[in-house]
PDB file of C-alpha atoms in Angstrom:
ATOM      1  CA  UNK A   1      22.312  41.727  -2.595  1.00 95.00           C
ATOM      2  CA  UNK A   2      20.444  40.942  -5.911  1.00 96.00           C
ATOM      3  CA  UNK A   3      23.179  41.948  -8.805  1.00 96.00           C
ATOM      4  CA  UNK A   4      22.650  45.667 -10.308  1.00 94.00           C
ATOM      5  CA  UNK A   5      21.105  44.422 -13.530  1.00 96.00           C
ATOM      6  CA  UNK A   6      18.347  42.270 -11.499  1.00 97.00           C
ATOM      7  CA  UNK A   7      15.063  44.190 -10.726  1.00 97.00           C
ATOM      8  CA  UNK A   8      14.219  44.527  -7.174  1.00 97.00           C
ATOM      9  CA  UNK A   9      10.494  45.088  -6.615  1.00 96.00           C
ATOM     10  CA  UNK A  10      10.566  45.176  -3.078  1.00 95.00           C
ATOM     11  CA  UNK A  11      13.327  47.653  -3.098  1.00 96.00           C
ATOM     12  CA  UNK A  12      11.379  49.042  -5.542  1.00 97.00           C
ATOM     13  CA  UNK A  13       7.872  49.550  -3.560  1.00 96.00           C
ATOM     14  CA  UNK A  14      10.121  50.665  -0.517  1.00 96.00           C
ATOM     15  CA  UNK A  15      11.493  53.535  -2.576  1.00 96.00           C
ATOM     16  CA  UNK A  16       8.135  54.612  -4.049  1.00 95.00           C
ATOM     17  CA  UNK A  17       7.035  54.941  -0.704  1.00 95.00           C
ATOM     18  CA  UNK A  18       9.131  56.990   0.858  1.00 95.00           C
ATOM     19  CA  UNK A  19       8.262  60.108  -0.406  1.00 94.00           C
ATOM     20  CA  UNK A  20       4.261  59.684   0.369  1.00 93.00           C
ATOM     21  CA  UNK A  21       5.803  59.190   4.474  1.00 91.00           C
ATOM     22  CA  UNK A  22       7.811  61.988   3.660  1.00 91.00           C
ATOM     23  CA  UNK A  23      11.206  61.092   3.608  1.00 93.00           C
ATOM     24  CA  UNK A  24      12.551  62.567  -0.007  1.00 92.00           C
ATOM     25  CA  UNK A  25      16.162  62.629  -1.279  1.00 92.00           C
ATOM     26  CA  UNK A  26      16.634  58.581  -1.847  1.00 95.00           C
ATOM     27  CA  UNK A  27      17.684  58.218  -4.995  1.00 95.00           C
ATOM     28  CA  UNK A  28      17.704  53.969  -5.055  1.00 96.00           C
ATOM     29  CA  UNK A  29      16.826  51.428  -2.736  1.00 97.00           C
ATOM     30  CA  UNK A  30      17.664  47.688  -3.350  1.00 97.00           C
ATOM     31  CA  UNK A  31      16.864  45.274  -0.265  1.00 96.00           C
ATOM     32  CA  UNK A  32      18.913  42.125   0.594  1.00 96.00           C
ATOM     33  CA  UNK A  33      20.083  39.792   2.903  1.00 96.00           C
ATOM     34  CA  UNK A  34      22.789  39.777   5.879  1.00 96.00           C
ATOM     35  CA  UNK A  35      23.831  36.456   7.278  1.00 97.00           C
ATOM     36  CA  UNK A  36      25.808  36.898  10.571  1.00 97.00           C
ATOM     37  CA  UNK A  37      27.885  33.904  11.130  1.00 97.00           C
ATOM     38  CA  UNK A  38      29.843  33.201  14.776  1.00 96.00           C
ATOM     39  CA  UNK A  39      32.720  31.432  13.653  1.00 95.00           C
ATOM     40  CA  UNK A  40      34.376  28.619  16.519  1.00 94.00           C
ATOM     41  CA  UNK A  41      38.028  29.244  17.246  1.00 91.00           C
ATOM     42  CA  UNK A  42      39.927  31.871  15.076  1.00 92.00           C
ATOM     43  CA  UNK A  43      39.149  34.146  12.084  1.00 93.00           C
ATOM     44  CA  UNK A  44      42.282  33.391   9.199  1.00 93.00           C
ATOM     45  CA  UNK A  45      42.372  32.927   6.511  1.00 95.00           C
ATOM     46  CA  UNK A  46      41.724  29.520   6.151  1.00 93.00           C
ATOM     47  CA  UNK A  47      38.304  30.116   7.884  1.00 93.00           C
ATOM     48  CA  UNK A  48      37.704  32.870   5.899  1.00 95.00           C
ATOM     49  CA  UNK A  49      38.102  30.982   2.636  1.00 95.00           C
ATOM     50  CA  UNK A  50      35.593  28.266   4.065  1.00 94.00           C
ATOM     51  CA  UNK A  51      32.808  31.198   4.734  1.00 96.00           C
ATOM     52  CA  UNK A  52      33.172  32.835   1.152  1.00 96.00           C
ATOM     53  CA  UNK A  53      32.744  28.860  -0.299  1.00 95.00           C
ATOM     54  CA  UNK A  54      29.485  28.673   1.834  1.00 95.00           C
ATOM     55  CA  UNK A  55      27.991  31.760   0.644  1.00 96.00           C
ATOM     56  CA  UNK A  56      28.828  31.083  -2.807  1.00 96.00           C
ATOM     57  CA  UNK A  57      27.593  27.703  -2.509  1.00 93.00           C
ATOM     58  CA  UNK A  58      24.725  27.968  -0.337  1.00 93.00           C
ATOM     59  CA  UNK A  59      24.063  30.925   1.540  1.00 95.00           C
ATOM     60  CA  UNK A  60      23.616  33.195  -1.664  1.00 96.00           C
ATOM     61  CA  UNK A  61      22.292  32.553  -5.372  1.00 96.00           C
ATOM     62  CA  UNK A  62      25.121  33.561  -7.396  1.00 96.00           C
ATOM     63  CA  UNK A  63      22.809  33.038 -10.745  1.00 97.00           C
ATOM     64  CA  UNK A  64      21.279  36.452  -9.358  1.00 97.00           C
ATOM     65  CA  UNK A  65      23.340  37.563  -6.121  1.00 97.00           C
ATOM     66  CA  UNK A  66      26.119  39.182  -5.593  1.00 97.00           C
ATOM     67  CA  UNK A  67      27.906  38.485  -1.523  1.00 97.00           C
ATOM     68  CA  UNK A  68      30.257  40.341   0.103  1.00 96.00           C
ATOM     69  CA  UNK A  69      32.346  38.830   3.600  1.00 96.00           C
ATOM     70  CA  UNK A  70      33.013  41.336   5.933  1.00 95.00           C
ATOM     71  CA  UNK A  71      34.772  40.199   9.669  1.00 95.00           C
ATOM     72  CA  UNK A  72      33.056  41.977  12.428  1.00 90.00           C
ATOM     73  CA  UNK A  73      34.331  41.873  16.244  1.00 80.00           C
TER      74      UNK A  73
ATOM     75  CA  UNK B   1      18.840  41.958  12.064  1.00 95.00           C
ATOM     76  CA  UNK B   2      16.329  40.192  14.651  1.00 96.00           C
ATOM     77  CA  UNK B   3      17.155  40.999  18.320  1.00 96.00           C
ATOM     78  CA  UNK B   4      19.457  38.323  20.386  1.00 95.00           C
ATOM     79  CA  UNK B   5      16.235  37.157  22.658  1.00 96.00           C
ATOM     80  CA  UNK B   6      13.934  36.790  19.248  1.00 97.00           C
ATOM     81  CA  UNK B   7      14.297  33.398  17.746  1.00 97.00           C
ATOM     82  CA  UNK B   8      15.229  32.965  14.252  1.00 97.00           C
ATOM     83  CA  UNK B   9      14.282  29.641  12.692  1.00 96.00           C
ATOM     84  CA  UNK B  10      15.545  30.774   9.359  1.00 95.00           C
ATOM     85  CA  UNK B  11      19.165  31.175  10.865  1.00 96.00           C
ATOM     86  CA  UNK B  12      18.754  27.463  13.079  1.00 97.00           C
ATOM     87  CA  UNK B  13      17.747  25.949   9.519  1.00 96.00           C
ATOM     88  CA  UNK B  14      21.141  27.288   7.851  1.00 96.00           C
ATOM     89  CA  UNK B  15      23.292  26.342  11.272  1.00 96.00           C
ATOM     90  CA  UNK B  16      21.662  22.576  10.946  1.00 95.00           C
ATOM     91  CA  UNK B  17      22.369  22.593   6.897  1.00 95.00           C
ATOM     92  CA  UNK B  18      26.096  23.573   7.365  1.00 95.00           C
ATOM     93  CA  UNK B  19      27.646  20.588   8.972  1.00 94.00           C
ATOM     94  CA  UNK B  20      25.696  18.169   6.629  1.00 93.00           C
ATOM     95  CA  UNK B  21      27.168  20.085   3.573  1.00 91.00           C
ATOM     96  CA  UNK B  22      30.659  19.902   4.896  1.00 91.00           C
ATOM     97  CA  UNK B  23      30.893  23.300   6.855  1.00 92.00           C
ATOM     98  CA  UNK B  24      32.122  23.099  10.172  1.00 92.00           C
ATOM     99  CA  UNK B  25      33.314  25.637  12.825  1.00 92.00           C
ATOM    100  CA  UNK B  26      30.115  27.714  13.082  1.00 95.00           C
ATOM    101  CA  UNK B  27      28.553  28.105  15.998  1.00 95.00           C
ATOM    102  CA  UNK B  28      25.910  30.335  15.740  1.00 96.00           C
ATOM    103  CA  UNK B  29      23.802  31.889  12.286  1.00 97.00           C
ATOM    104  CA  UNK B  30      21.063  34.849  12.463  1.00 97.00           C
ATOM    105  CA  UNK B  31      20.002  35.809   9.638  1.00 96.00           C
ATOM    106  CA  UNK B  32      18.509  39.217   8.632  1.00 96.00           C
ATOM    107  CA  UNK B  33      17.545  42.247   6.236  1.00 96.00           C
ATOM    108  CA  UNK B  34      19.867  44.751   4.465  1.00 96.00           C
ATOM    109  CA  UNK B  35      19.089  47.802   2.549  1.00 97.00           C
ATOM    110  CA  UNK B  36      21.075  49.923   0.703  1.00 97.00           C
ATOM    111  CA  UNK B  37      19.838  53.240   0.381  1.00 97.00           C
ATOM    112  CA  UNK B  38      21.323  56.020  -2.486  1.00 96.00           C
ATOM    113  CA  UNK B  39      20.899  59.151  -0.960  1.00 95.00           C
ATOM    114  CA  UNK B  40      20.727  62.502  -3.273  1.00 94.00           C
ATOM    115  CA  UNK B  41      23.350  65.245  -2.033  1.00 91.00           C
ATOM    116  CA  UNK B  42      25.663  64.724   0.477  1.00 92.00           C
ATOM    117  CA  UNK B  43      25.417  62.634   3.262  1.00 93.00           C
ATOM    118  CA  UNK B  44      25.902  64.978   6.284  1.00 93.00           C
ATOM    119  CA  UNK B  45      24.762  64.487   9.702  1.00 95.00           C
ATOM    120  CA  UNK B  46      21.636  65.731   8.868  1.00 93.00           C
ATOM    121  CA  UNK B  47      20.723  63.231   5.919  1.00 93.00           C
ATOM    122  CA  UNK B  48      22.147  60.807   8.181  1.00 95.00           C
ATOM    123  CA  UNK B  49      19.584  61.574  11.155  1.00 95.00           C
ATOM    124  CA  UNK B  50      16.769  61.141   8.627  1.00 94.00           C
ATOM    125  CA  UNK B  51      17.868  57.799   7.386  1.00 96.00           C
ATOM    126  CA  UNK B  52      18.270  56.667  11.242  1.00 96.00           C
ATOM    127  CA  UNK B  53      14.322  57.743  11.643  1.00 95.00           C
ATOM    128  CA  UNK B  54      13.325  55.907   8.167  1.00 95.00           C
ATOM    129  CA  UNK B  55      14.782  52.808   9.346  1.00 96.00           C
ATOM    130  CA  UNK B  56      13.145  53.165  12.573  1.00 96.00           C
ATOM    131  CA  UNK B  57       9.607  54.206  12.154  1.00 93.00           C
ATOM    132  CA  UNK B  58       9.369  52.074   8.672  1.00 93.00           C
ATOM    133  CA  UNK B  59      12.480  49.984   7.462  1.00 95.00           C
ATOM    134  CA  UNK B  60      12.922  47.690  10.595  1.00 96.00           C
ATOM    135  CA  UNK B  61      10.355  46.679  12.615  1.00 96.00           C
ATOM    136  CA  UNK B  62      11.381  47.808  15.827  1.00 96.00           C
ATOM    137  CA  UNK B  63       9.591  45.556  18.321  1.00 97.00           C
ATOM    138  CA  UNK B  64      11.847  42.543  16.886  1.00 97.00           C
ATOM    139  CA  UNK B  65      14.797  43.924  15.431  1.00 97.00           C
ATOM    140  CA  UNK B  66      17.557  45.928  15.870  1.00 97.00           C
ATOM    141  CA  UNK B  67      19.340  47.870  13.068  1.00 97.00           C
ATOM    142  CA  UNK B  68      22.125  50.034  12.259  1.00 96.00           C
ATOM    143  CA  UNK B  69      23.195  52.798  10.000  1.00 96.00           C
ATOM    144  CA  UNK B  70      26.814  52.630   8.246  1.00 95.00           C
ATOM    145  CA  UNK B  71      27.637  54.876   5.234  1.00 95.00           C
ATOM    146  CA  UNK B  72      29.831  53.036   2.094  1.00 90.00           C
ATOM    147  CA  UNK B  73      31.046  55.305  -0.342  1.00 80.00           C
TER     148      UNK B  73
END
């Protein structure tokens, strides 16, 4: 997700729009991107540590982007 | 995120990159759209059921993706 202090238009124009479709009550919308990643053999830590180096080195722009790792099932 | 059966050449692009750039172990990378959405009030089951419809009729594009809802405090 772009970090807090970094405008997001298209969040922006999604959130101005709502209300005209009439869905009210969003107070802030900020749009991102997911990367879902099937990792070979198993999950530890070790692979984990690998994935948060690849997002921080290539998968997301740290200059303006904030990443969060998250293990699914 | 784009349905299983939908190709996603932005996600084959990032699986080629990986090995070249050292990152091994991954065997598969979609790669997709997140919002996050502040909602006014609380977030009951019935704020809840509107967000669902938002994200269907006008958030995801329905014909090619699938999406879900999760709430984060």
């Amino acid at each position: 997700m772009l970090k807090p202090e970094i405008l997001d238009p298209q969040g922006q124009a999604v959130q101005r729009a709502l209300p005209r479709l009439g869905f009210d009550g969003i107070a802030d919308v900020r749009q991102g991107k997911r990367f879902e990643l099937e990792v070979e053999g198993p999950v530890d830590d070790a692979a984990l540590a690998r994935i948060h180096e690849m997002a921080e080195t290539f998968l997301a722009n740290t200059v303006i982007e904030d990443f969060t790792v998250k293990v699914e099932s």
